[in-house]
Coordinates of C-alpha atoms in Angstrom, one line a residue:
Chain A
X1 CA 20.1 -7.2 24.2
X2 CA 23.5 -6.6 22.2
X3 CA 22.4 -8.7 19.5
X4 CA 18.8 -7.2 19.7
X5 CA 20.5 -3.6 18.9
X6 CA 23.0 -4.7 16.4
X7 CA 20.1 -6.6 14.2
X8 CA 18.2 -3.3 14.6
X9 CA 21.3 -1.4 13.2
X10 CA 22.0 -3.6 10.7
X11 CA 18.3 -3.2 9.5
X12 CA 18.4 0.0 9.8
X13 CA 21.5 0.0 7.3
X14 CA 19.4 -2.1 5.0
X15 CA 16.7 0.4 5.2
X16 CA 19.5 3.6 4.0
X17 CA 20.8 0.9 1.5
X18 CA 17.3 0.2 0.1
X19 CA 16.7 3.8 -0.4
X20 CA 20.1 4.5 -2.2
X21 CA 22.3 6.2 0.4
X22 CA 25.7 4.6 2.0
X23 CA 25.1 4.6 6.0
X24 CA 28.2 6.5 5.9
X25 CA 26.4 9.3 4.4
X26 CA 23.2 9.1 5.9
X27 CA 24.2 9.7 9.1
X28 CA 25.7 13.6 8.5
X29 CA 22.5 14.0 6.2
X30 CA 20.0 13.3 9.1
X31 CA 21.5 15.0 11.3
X32 CA 21.9 18.1 9.1
X33 CA 18.0 17.6 8.5
X34 CA 17.3 17.2 11.8
X35 CA 19.1 20.7 12.9
X36 CA 18.0 22.1 10.0
X37 CA 14.2 21.5 10.6
X38 CA 14.7 22.1 14.4
X39 CA 16.2 25.8 13.8
X40 CA 13.4 26.3 11.4
X41 CA 10.4 25.7 13.9
X42 CA 12.1 27.8 15.9
X43 CA 13.1 30.4 14.2
X44 CA 9.5 30.7 12.2
X45 CA 6.6 29.7 15.1
X46 CA 8.7 31.3 18.0
X47 CA 6.9 30.7 21.6
X48 CA 4.6 28.1 20.2
X49 CA 7.6 26.2 18.9
X50 CA 8.5 24.0 21.6
X51 CA 4.4 22.7 21.4
X52 CA 5.1 21.7 18.0
X53 CA 8.4 20.2 18.8
X54 CA 7.3 18.3 21.8
X55 CA 4.5 17.4 19.6
X56 CA 6.4 15.9 16.7
X57 CA 8.9 14.0 19.0
X58 CA 6.4 12.0 20.9
X59 CA 4.4 11.4 17.8
X60 CA 8.2 9.5 16.4
X61 CA 7.5 7.3 19.1
X62 CA 3.8 6.0 18.4
X63 CA 6.1 3.1 15.7
X64 CA 7.7 2.0 18.6
X65 CA 5.1 0.8 21.0
X66 CA 2.6 -1.0 18.7
X67 CA 1.0 -3.8 20.3
X68 CA 2.2 -6.0 17.4
X69 CA 5.8 -5.3 17.9
X70 CA 5.5 -5.2 21.5
X71 CA 4.0 -8.8 21.4
X72 CA 6.8 -10.1 19.8
X73 CA 9.5 -8.5 21.5
X74 CA 7.7 -10.0 24.9
X75 CA 7.3 -13.4 23.5
X76 CA 11.3 -13.0 22.9
X77 CA 12.8 -11.2 26.1
X78 CA 11.8 -11.9 29.5
X79 CA 9.7 -8.5 31.1
X80 CA 12.7 -7.0 32.8
X81 CA 14.7 -7.3 30.1
X82 CA 12.4 -6.3 27.7
X83 CA 11.3 -3.1 29.5
X84 CA 15.1 -2.0 29.1
X85 CA 14.8 -2.6 25.3
X86 CA 11.9 0.0 25.5
X87 CA 13.2 2.5 27.3
X88 CA 16.4 2.4 25.4
X89 CA 14.7 2.8 22.1
X90 CA 12.6 5.2 23.3
X91 CA 15.9 7.3 24.4
X92 CA 17.7 6.9 21.2
X93 CA 14.9 8.2 19.2
X94 CA 14.0 11.0 21.5
X95 CA 17.6 11.9 23.0
X96 CA 18.6 14.3 19.4
X97 CA 15.0 16.5 20.6
X98 CA 15.7 16.5 23.9
X99 CA 19.3 17.5 23.3
X100 CA 18.0 20.3 20.7
X101 CA 15.6 21.1 23.7
X102 CA 18.7 21.8 26.3
X103 CA 20.5 23.8 23.5
X104 CA 17.7 25.7 23.4
X105 CA 17.8 26.2 27.5
X106 CA 14.4 24.5 27.5
X107 CA 15.6 22.7 30.0
X108 CA 12.2 22.2 31.4
X109 CA 10.4 21.1 28.5
X110 CA 13.6 18.8 28.1
X111 CA 12.9 17.3 31.7
X112 CA 8.8 17.0 30.7
X113 CA 9.5 15.4 27.4
X114 CA 11.9 12.6 28.9
X115 CA 9.7 11.5 31.4
X116 CA 6.9 11.6 29.3
X117 CA 9.3 9.4 27.0
X118 CA 9.8 7.1 29.8
X119 CA 5.9 6.5 30.7
X120 CA 5.1 5.4 27.2
X121 CA 7.8 2.9 27.3
X122 CA 5.4 0.9 29.5
X123 CA 2.5 1.5 27.1
X124 CA 1.4 0.1 23.6
X125 CA -0.8 1.1 21.0
X126 CA -3.3 -0.8 19.3
X127 CA -3.3 1.0 16.0
X128 CA -5.7 -1.3 14.3
X129 CA -8.9 -1.8 15.9
X130 CA -12.1 -3.1 15.7
X131 CA -13.6 0.5 15.5
X132 CA -13.1 2.1 12.0
X133 CA -12.5 5.9 12.2
X134 CA -14.7 8.1 10.0
X135 CA -13.2 9.5 6.9
X136 CA -15.1 11.8 4.6
X137 CA -12.7 10.7 1.5
X138 CA -14.3 7.3 1.7
X139 CA -15.4 7.6 -2.5
X140 CA -12.3 7.8 -3.9
X141 CA -9.8 5.3 -1.9
X142 CA -7.3 4.9 -0.8
X143 CA -4.6 7.6 -0.2
X144 CA -7.1 10.4 1.6
X145 CA -9.2 7.7 2.9
X146 CA -5.7 5.3 4.6
X147 CA -3.7 8.5 5.4
X148 CA -6.6 10.7 7.2
X149 CA -6.9 7.5 9.5
X150 CA -3.5 7.5 10.0
X151 CA -2.5 11.3 10.7
X152 CA -6.6 12.0 12.0
X153 CA -4.8 13.9 15.2
X154 CA -2.5 15.7 14.0
X155 CA -5.5 17.9 11.8
X156 CA -6.4 20.0 15.3
X157 CA -2.8 20.7 16.0
X158 CA -2.6 22.4 12.2
X159 CA -5.9 24.4 12.7
X160 CA -4.9 24.9 16.3
X161 CA -1.8 26.8 14.5
X162 CA -3.6 28.7 12.4
X163 CA -6.0 30.1 15.2
X164 CA -3.0 30.5 17.0
X165 CA -1.2 32.3 14.5
X166 CA -4.4 34.7 14.2
X167 CA -4.4 35.3 18.1
X168 CA -1.1 36.3 18.3
X169 CA -0.6 37.5 15.1
X170 CA 2.4 35.8 13.8
X171 CA 1.3 35.6 10.1
X172 CA 4.7 33.2 9.6
X173 CA 2.5 31.1 11.9
X174 CA -0.4 30.7 10.1
X175 CA 1.8 30.3 6.8
X176 CA 3.2 27.1 8.4
X177 CA 0.4 25.4 9.7
X178 CA -0.4 25.1 6.0
X179 CA 3.0 24.2 4.6
X180 CA 2.7 21.8 7.5
X181 CA -0.9 20.4 6.1
X182 CA 1.0 20.0 2.5
X183 CA 3.7 18.1 4.7
X184 CA 1.0 15.7 6.0
X185 CA -1.0 15.3 2.2
X186 CA 2.0 14.3 0.7
X187 CA 2.5 11.9 3.2
X188 CA 0.2 10.4 2.2
X189 CA 2.1 9.9 -1.8
X190 CA 5.5 8.7 0.2
X191 CA 5.0 5.0 0.0
X192 CA 5.0 2.7 -3.0
X193 CA 1.7 0.6 -3.3
X194 CA 1.6 -2.7 -4.4
X195 CA 1.5 -3.1 -8.8
X196 CA -2.3 -5.4 -8.4
X197 CA -3.4 -1.4 -7.1
X198 CA -2.4 0.1 -9.7
X199 CA -2.7 -2.8 -12.7
X200 CA -6.1 -2.7 -11.4
X201 CA -6.5 0.4 -13.6
X202 CA -8.2 0.5 -17.4
X203 CA -6.4 3.5 -17.8
X204 CA -3.7 5.3 -20.0
X205 CA -0.3 6.3 -17.7
X206 CA -1.0 9.7 -18.6
X207 CA -5.2 9.4 -17.9
X208 CA -4.0 7.7 -14.7
X209 CA -2.1 10.2 -13.0
X210 CA -4.6 13.1 -14.1
X211 CA -6.7 10.8 -12.3
X212 CA -4.7 10.9 -9.1
X213 CA -3.4 14.3 -9.6
X214 CA -7.4 15.8 -9.7
X215 CA -9.0 13.5 -6.4
X216 CA -5.5 14.7 -4.7
X217 CA -6.3 18.2 -6.0
X218 CA -9.9 18.3 -4.7
X219 CA -9.4 16.5 -1.6
X220 CA -6.6 19.3 -0.7
X221 CA -8.9 22.2 -1.1
X222 CA -11.3 20.6 1.0
X223 CA -8.9 20.7 3.6
X224 CA -6.9 23.5 3.2
X225 CA -9.4 26.1 1.9
X226 CA -10.2 26.9 5.6
X227 CA -6.9 27.9 6.5
X228 CA -6.4 30.0 3.5
X229 CA -9.8 32.0 4.0
X230 CA -8.7 32.4 7.7
X231 CA -5.6 34.1 7.0
X232 CA -6.9 36.0 4.0
X233 CA -9.4 37.8 6.4
X234 CA -6.8 38.1 9.6
X235 CA -4.0 39.3 7.4
X236 CA -5.3 41.1 4.6
X237 CA -1.8 43.0 3.7
X238 CA -0.3 39.7 2.8
X239 CA -3.2 38.2 0.6
X240 CA -0.6 38.2 -2.1
X241 CA 2.1 36.0 0.0
X242 CA -1.2 33.3 1.4
X243 CA -1.7 32.8 -2.7
X244 CA 1.4 32.2 -3.7
X245 CA 1.7 29.5 -1.0
X246 CA -1.3 28.0 -1.4
X247 CA -0.3 27.6 -5.2
X248 CA 3.2 26.5 -4.2
X249 CA 1.8 23.9 -1.6
X250 CA -0.1 22.6 -4.7
X251 CA 2.2 22.9 -7.4
X252 CA 5.0 20.6 -5.0
X253 CA 2.0 18.2 -4.2
X254 CA 0.9 17.2 -7.4
X255 CA 5.1 17.4 -8.2
X256 CA 5.0 14.6 -5.1
X257 CA 2.4 12.5 -7.1
X258 CA 4.4 12.3 -10.1
X259 CA 7.7 11.9 -8.1
X260 CA 6.2 8.9 -6.6
X261 CA 5.4 7.0 -10.1
X262 CA 8.8 8.1 -11.1
X263 CA 10.2 5.2 -10.5
X264 CA 7.6 2.7 -10.0
X265 CA 7.8 0.0 -8.5
X266 CA 10.6 0.8 -6.5
X267 CA 10.9 3.6 -3.8
X268 CA 11.5 6.8 -4.4
X269 CA 14.9 7.2 -4.9
X270 CA 17.7 9.6 -3.4
X271 CA 18.2 11.7 -7.0
X272 CA 14.8 11.7 -7.0
X273 CA 14.5 13.9 -3.5
X274 CA 17.3 15.2 -4.8
X275 CA 15.6 17.2 -7.5
X276 CA 12.5 17.2 -5.5
X277 CA 14.9 19.2 -2.7
X278 CA 16.4 21.1 -5.3
X279 CA 13.0 22.8 -7.0
X280 CA 12.3 23.8 -3.2
X281 CA 15.2 25.1 -2.9
X282 CA 14.8 27.1 -6.1
X283 CA 11.6 27.5 -7.4
X284 CA 12.4 28.1 -11.1
X285 CA 13.8 24.3 -11.1
X286 CA 10.4 23.2 -11.0
X287 CA 9.9 23.7 -14.3
X288 CA 12.0 21.7 -15.7
X289 CA 11.8 18.9 -12.8
X290 CA 8.3 18.6 -13.0
X291 CA 8.0 17.9 -16.9
X292 CA 11.3 15.4 -15.9
X293 CA 9.2 13.4 -13.5
X294 CA 6.0 13.4 -15.3
X295 CA 7.6 11.8 -18.4
X296 CA 9.2 9.4 -16.2
X297 CA 6.4 8.5 -14.6
X298 CA 4.4 7.9 -18.1
X299 CA 7.3 5.4 -19.2
X300 CA 7.4 3.9 -15.6
X301 CA 4.1 3.2 -15.7
X302 CA 3.6 1.7 -19.1
X303 CA 5.3 -1.4 -17.8
X304 CA 2.2 -1.8 -15.7
X305 CA -0.4 -0.5 -17.2
X306 CA 0.2 -2.0 -21.3
X307 CA -1.0 1.2 -22.5
Chain B
X1 CA -10.6 -15.6 -26.7
X2 CA -7.1 -16.0 -24.9
X3 CA -4.1 -17.0 -27.1
X4 CA -0.6 -17.9 -25.8
X5 CA 2.3 -18.8 -27.7
X6 CA 5.0 -20.0 -26.6
X7 CA 5.7 -18.8 -23.1
X8 CA 8.1 -18.3 -21.5
X9 CA 9.0 -17.0 -17.8
X10 CA 12.9 -17.1 -15.9
X11 CA 13.5 -15.9 -12.6
X12 CA 17.3 -15.3 -13.1
X13 CA 18.6 -18.7 -14.2
X14 CA 15.6 -20.2 -12.9
X15 CA 13.1 -21.5 -15.8
X16 CA 9.9 -21.3 -14.3
X17 CA 7.7 -21.4 -17.7
X18 CA 9.1 -22.9 -20.2
X19 CA 6.7 -22.6 -24.0
X20 CA 3.2 -22.8 -22.8
X21 CA 1.4 -23.5 -25.1
X22 CA -2.8 -22.5 -24.5
X23 CA -5.9 -21.6 -25.8
X24 CA -8.5 -20.3 -23.7
X25 CA -12.2 -19.6 -25.1
X26 CA -14.9 -17.6 -23.8
X27 CA -17.7 -19.3 -21.7
X28 CA -15.5 -22.3 -20.8
X29 CA -13.6 -22.7 -17.2
X30 CA -10.2 -24.0 -17.4
X31 CA -8.1 -25.8 -14.7
X32 CA -4.3 -25.9 -13.8
X33 CA -3.2 -28.1 -11.4
X34 CA 0.6 -28.7 -10.6
X35 CA 2.4 -29.0 -7.2
X36 CA 3.4 -25.8 -5.4
X37 CA 6.5 -24.2 -6.9
X38 CA 5.1 -26.2 -10.3
X39 CA 4.6 -22.1 -12.4
X40 CA 0.8 -21.9 -11.6
X41 CA 1.0 -18.8 -10.2
X42 CA 4.0 -17.1 -12.4
X43 CA 1.7 -18.4 -15.2
X44 CA -1.2 -16.4 -14.1
X45 CA 0.2 -13.2 -13.6
X46 CA 2.1 -13.4 -17.0
X47 CA -1.3 -13.6 -18.2
X48 CA -2.3 -10.6 -16.7
X49 CA 0.1 -8.5 -17.9
X50 CA 2.3 -8.3 -14.1
X51 CA 5.3 -10.0 -15.5
X52 CA 7.3 -9.3 -18.1
X53 CA 8.0 -13.1 -20.6
X54 CA 9.1 -14.1 -23.4
X55 CA 6.3 -15.2 -25.9
X56 CA 3.1 -14.3 -26.8
X57 CA -0.8 -13.6 -25.0
X58 CA -2.9 -12.9 -27.9
X59 CA -6.0 -10.9 -26.9
X60 CA -8.8 -8.7 -29.1
X61 CA -8.2 -6.1 -26.5
X62 CA -5.4 -5.1 -23.4
X63 CA -6.5 -8.9 -21.6
X64 CA -5.6 -6.6 -18.2
X65 CA -8.6 -4.3 -18.4
X66 CA -11.1 -6.8 -18.6
X67 CA -9.6 -9.5 -16.1
X68 CA -10.5 -9.9 -13.0
X69 CA -7.4 -11.5 -10.5
X70 CA -8.0 -13.3 -7.7
X71 CA -4.0 -13.3 -6.1
X72 CA -4.0 -16.3 -3.8
X73 CA -3.1 -14.0 -0.9
X74 CA -4.4 -10.6 -1.5
X75 CA -3.0 -7.7 -0.2
X76 CA -5.0 -5.2 1.5
X77 CA -3.9 -1.4 2.8
X78 CA -3.6 -1.7 6.4
X79 CA -6.8 0.9 7.5
X80 CA -9.2 0.9 4.3
X81 CA -12.4 -0.6 5.2
X82 CA -13.9 -3.9 2.7
X83 CA -16.3 -1.2 1.6
X84 CA -13.4 1.0 0.6
X85 CA -11.2 -1.8 -1.1
X86 CA -14.9 -2.7 -3.5
X87 CA -15.1 0.5 -4.1
X88 CA -11.4 1.1 -4.9
X89 CA -11.7 -1.9 -7.5
X90 CA -14.7 -0.3 -8.7
X91 CA -13.5 3.3 -9.5
X92 CA -9.9 1.6 -11.1
X93 CA -13.0 0.1 -14.2
X94 CA -14.9 3.0 -13.7
X95 CA -18.2 1.0 -12.5
X96 CA -20.1 2.3 -10.3
X97 CA -20.9 0.8 -7.4
X98 CA -24.8 1.3 -6.8
X99 CA -26.6 -1.0 -3.3
X100 CA -23.5 -2.4 -2.1
X101 CA -25.5 -4.4 1.0
X102 CA -27.7 -6.4 -0.9
X103 CA -24.4 -7.5 -3.5
X104 CA -22.8 -8.5 -0.8
X105 CA -23.9 -12.0 -0.6
X106 CA -20.6 -13.3 1.7
X107 CA -22.3 -11.1 4.8
X108 CA -19.1 -9.7 5.2
X109 CA -18.5 -6.3 8.0
X110 CA -18.2 -3.7 5.5
X111 CA -17.5 -1.3 7.2
X112 CA -14.8 -2.8 9.3
X113 CA -11.0 -2.6 8.2
X114 CA -10.3 -5.1 5.7
X115 CA -7.0 -6.2 7.4
X116 CA -9.0 -7.3 10.6
X117 CA -10.7 -10.1 8.4
X118 CA -9.9 -13.7 8.6
X119 CA -7.8 -15.3 5.8
X120 CA -11.7 -16.7 4.5
X121 CA -13.1 -13.3 4.6
X122 CA -10.1 -11.5 2.6
X123 CA -10.5 -14.6 0.3
X124 CA -14.4 -13.7 -0.2
X125 CA -13.7 -9.7 -0.1
X126 CA -11.4 -9.7 -3.1
X127 CA -13.5 -12.5 -5.0
X128 CA -16.6 -9.8 -4.4
X129 CA -14.7 -7.3 -5.3
X130 CA -13.3 -8.3 -9.1
X131 CA -17.1 -9.8 -10.0
X132 CA -18.4 -6.8 -9.2
X133 CA -16.1 -5.1 -11.6
X134 CA -17.7 -7.0 -14.3
X135 CA -14.6 -8.3 -15.9
X136 CA -15.2 -10.9 -18.9
X137 CA -12.4 -13.4 -17.9
X138 CA -11.5 -14.4 -14.2
X139 CA -8.4 -15.8 -12.9
X140 CA -9.0 -17.2 -9.7
X141 CA -5.8 -18.3 -8.1
X142 CA -6.5 -20.5 -5.3
X143 CA -10.0 -19.4 -4.8
X144 CA -11.1 -22.0 -2.0
X145 CA -8.1 -21.6 0.2
X146 CA -9.0 -20.9 3.8
X147 CA -12.7 -20.3 2.8
X148 CA -15.8 -21.8 4.8
X149 CA -17.8 -25.1 3.4
X150 CA -20.4 -23.0 2.7
X151 CA -19.2 -20.7 1.1
X152 CA -17.1 -22.8 -0.5
X153 CA -20.4 -23.9 -2.6
X154 CA -21.4 -20.4 -3.4
X155 CA -17.9 -19.8 -5.1
X156 CA -18.7 -23.1 -7.3
X157 CA -22.1 -22.0 -7.8
X158 CA -20.5 -18.5 -8.8
X159 CA -18.4 -20.2 -11.4
X160 CA -21.1 -22.3 -13.0
X161 CA -23.1 -18.7 -13.2
X162 CA -20.0 -17.3 -14.6
X163 CA -19.8 -19.8 -17.1
X164 CA -23.3 -19.7 -17.9
X165 CA -22.8 -16.0 -18.9
X166 CA -20.2 -16.6 -21.4
X167 CA -17.1 -15.6 -18.8
X168 CA -13.8 -17.4 -19.7
X169 CA -12.7 -18.4 -15.8
X170 CA -9.2 -20.0 -14.9
X171 CA -9.0 -21.8 -11.8
X172 CA -6.1 -23.5 -9.7
X173 CA -7.1 -25.2 -6.8
X174 CA -5.3 -28.3 -4.8
X175 CA -8.5 -29.4 -3.8
X176 CA -9.4 -31.4 -7.0
X177 CA -13.2 -32.2 -5.8
X178 CA -13.7 -28.4 -6.7
X179 CA -12.2 -28.3 -10.0
X180 CA -14.0 -31.5 -11.3
X181 CA -17.1 -29.7 -10.2
X182 CA -16.7 -26.5 -12.2
X183 CA -14.2 -27.1 -15.0
X184 CA -14.6 -28.0 -19.0
X185 CA -10.8 -28.6 -18.8
X186 CA -7.9 -29.2 -16.8
X187 CA -4.4 -28.5 -17.3
X188 CA -1.4 -30.4 -15.6
X189 CA 1.3 -28.2 -14.8
X190 CA 4.8 -30.2 -14.0
X191 CA 8.3 -27.5 -13.5
X192 CA 6.6 -25.2 -16.0
X193 CA 5.3 -27.6 -18.5
X194 CA 2.4 -28.4 -19.6
X195 CA 2.5 -32.4 -19.6
X196 CA -1.2 -33.4 -20.1
X197 CA -4.8 -31.5 -20.8
X198 CA -8.1 -33.5 -19.2
X199 CA -11.3 -33.1 -20.6
X200 CA -14.3 -34.0 -17.8
X201 CA -14.6 -37.3 -18.4
X202 CA -11.6 -38.0 -17.7
X203 CA -11.0 -36.0 -14.8
X204 CA -11.2 -39.2 -11.7
X205 CA -8.9 -40.8 -13.9
X206 CA -6.4 -38.0 -13.7
X207 CA -6.8 -37.6 -10.0
X208 CA -6.2 -41.1 -9.7
X209 CA -2.8 -40.6 -11.9
X210 CA -2.1 -37.5 -9.3
X211 CA -2.4 -39.5 -6.3
X212 CA -0.4 -42.2 -7.0
X213 CA 1.9 -40.3 -8.5
X214 CA 2.7 -37.7 -5.8
X215 CA 1.1 -39.2 -2.7
X216 CA 1.8 -42.7 -1.8
X217 CA 5.6 -42.8 -3.2
X218 CA 5.7 -39.8 -0.8
X219 CA 4.3 -41.2 2.2
X220 CA 5.9 -44.5 2.3
X221 CA 9.5 -42.5 2.5
X222 CA 8.8 -41.5 6.1
X223 CA 8.2 -45.4 7.0
X224 CA 5.3 -44.5 9.5
X225 CA 5.0 -47.5 11.9

């Protein structure tokens, strides 16, 4: 069992290195990001924070419970060891959440969350089922159709947050639901596709990117407009802020698409993430980061699309 | 027409293709045979422009824009249905997809996730998609692998039809009879070099020669009793 966890650690370090970060730097970065995100949630969402926080903690465990992965573990380890591994894995992953909940003095939630994750150690999920989840995005595969199937359960939460924001008259929560939607949409473009799926296009890199952005824009309008409209109706005095956030979300969404291809066919490297972070932290930077990432994407796509 | 001139490809220090010259004409079916690792797939990927190489691949237009490439093992996204896969490939070539049900000649369960298909079904799905793209050139890397006998017959007939329509088809296969049934000429690739070009009338001779050269000696080495 020790060898198994050592191997997992080795693999994790390989992921860090592939991502362009040495492990010694990755850990502090992860801790800072986690603390920043958790504090942000707690300060912005107030009383709803704990539900969202627990929901996020539980969803991070789904990957570990995948049937195929667990079948493999079962074939490698005796039953007792297998359950020990599952319990330990789940504990390691959710420990930061539990510690933060304890720090926030949400002791009941911390205990409940731990009980839930212990129970989840005995459950496996089969993400590939014979049941095909219907999607409204079938006409323009693949990012939205696939992404929707992977994250369909988050949509009720997002729209529920918008509803809750209106009910408890918490404008920040409403804006958070809009931002959360775009974070989910950006995740659809986070993984680099195999070169075959770019190669098939008979388009120039410019046309290719325009097409990708157009599809993303149309579908994002379809999903985000209900939130913006509802917020505009119920928080009329903040209408200008809603417009600014909606526009900003679209601009950052488009930048994320462009950034994905700026290192193509490699995964988005750390320097690009830093640029993206910079443009979020200091929005005027996007005037430079967007054109830079766009021209890099054209250059990189050219090797696959042979314009 | 595609004219391949002095094409060479290296992976690190490993010379995979060495000075390949080949003229491919439309309305003809070409077979490429060779052992595993002889460079067939790399050659196909170079022609398709999916690999960088030394030399030239001359064509009237940009080959990749009218080329249907059936890879040995097509990659499918985890949650994409067969229908969406075909839609994606047709969208990429701006080909309108009309009445897909009647064009589903392999009776594939199009509304199921492609990743749940069997090996043969995946191959048939990828083949259907590139056929519906309306390409002029086809590269079929092991099109008969893992496919049932009935579909084998259909694929053979499809290749005949493509030839009749004046398309250019390039195939690799480890099943010699399928090449003999479909090809106008077969090129033998060994260690990245074309060592032989054979026309239809000499296919049986080539098969015998290949059997002698590659199979007999190796089986003897096992000392089976």
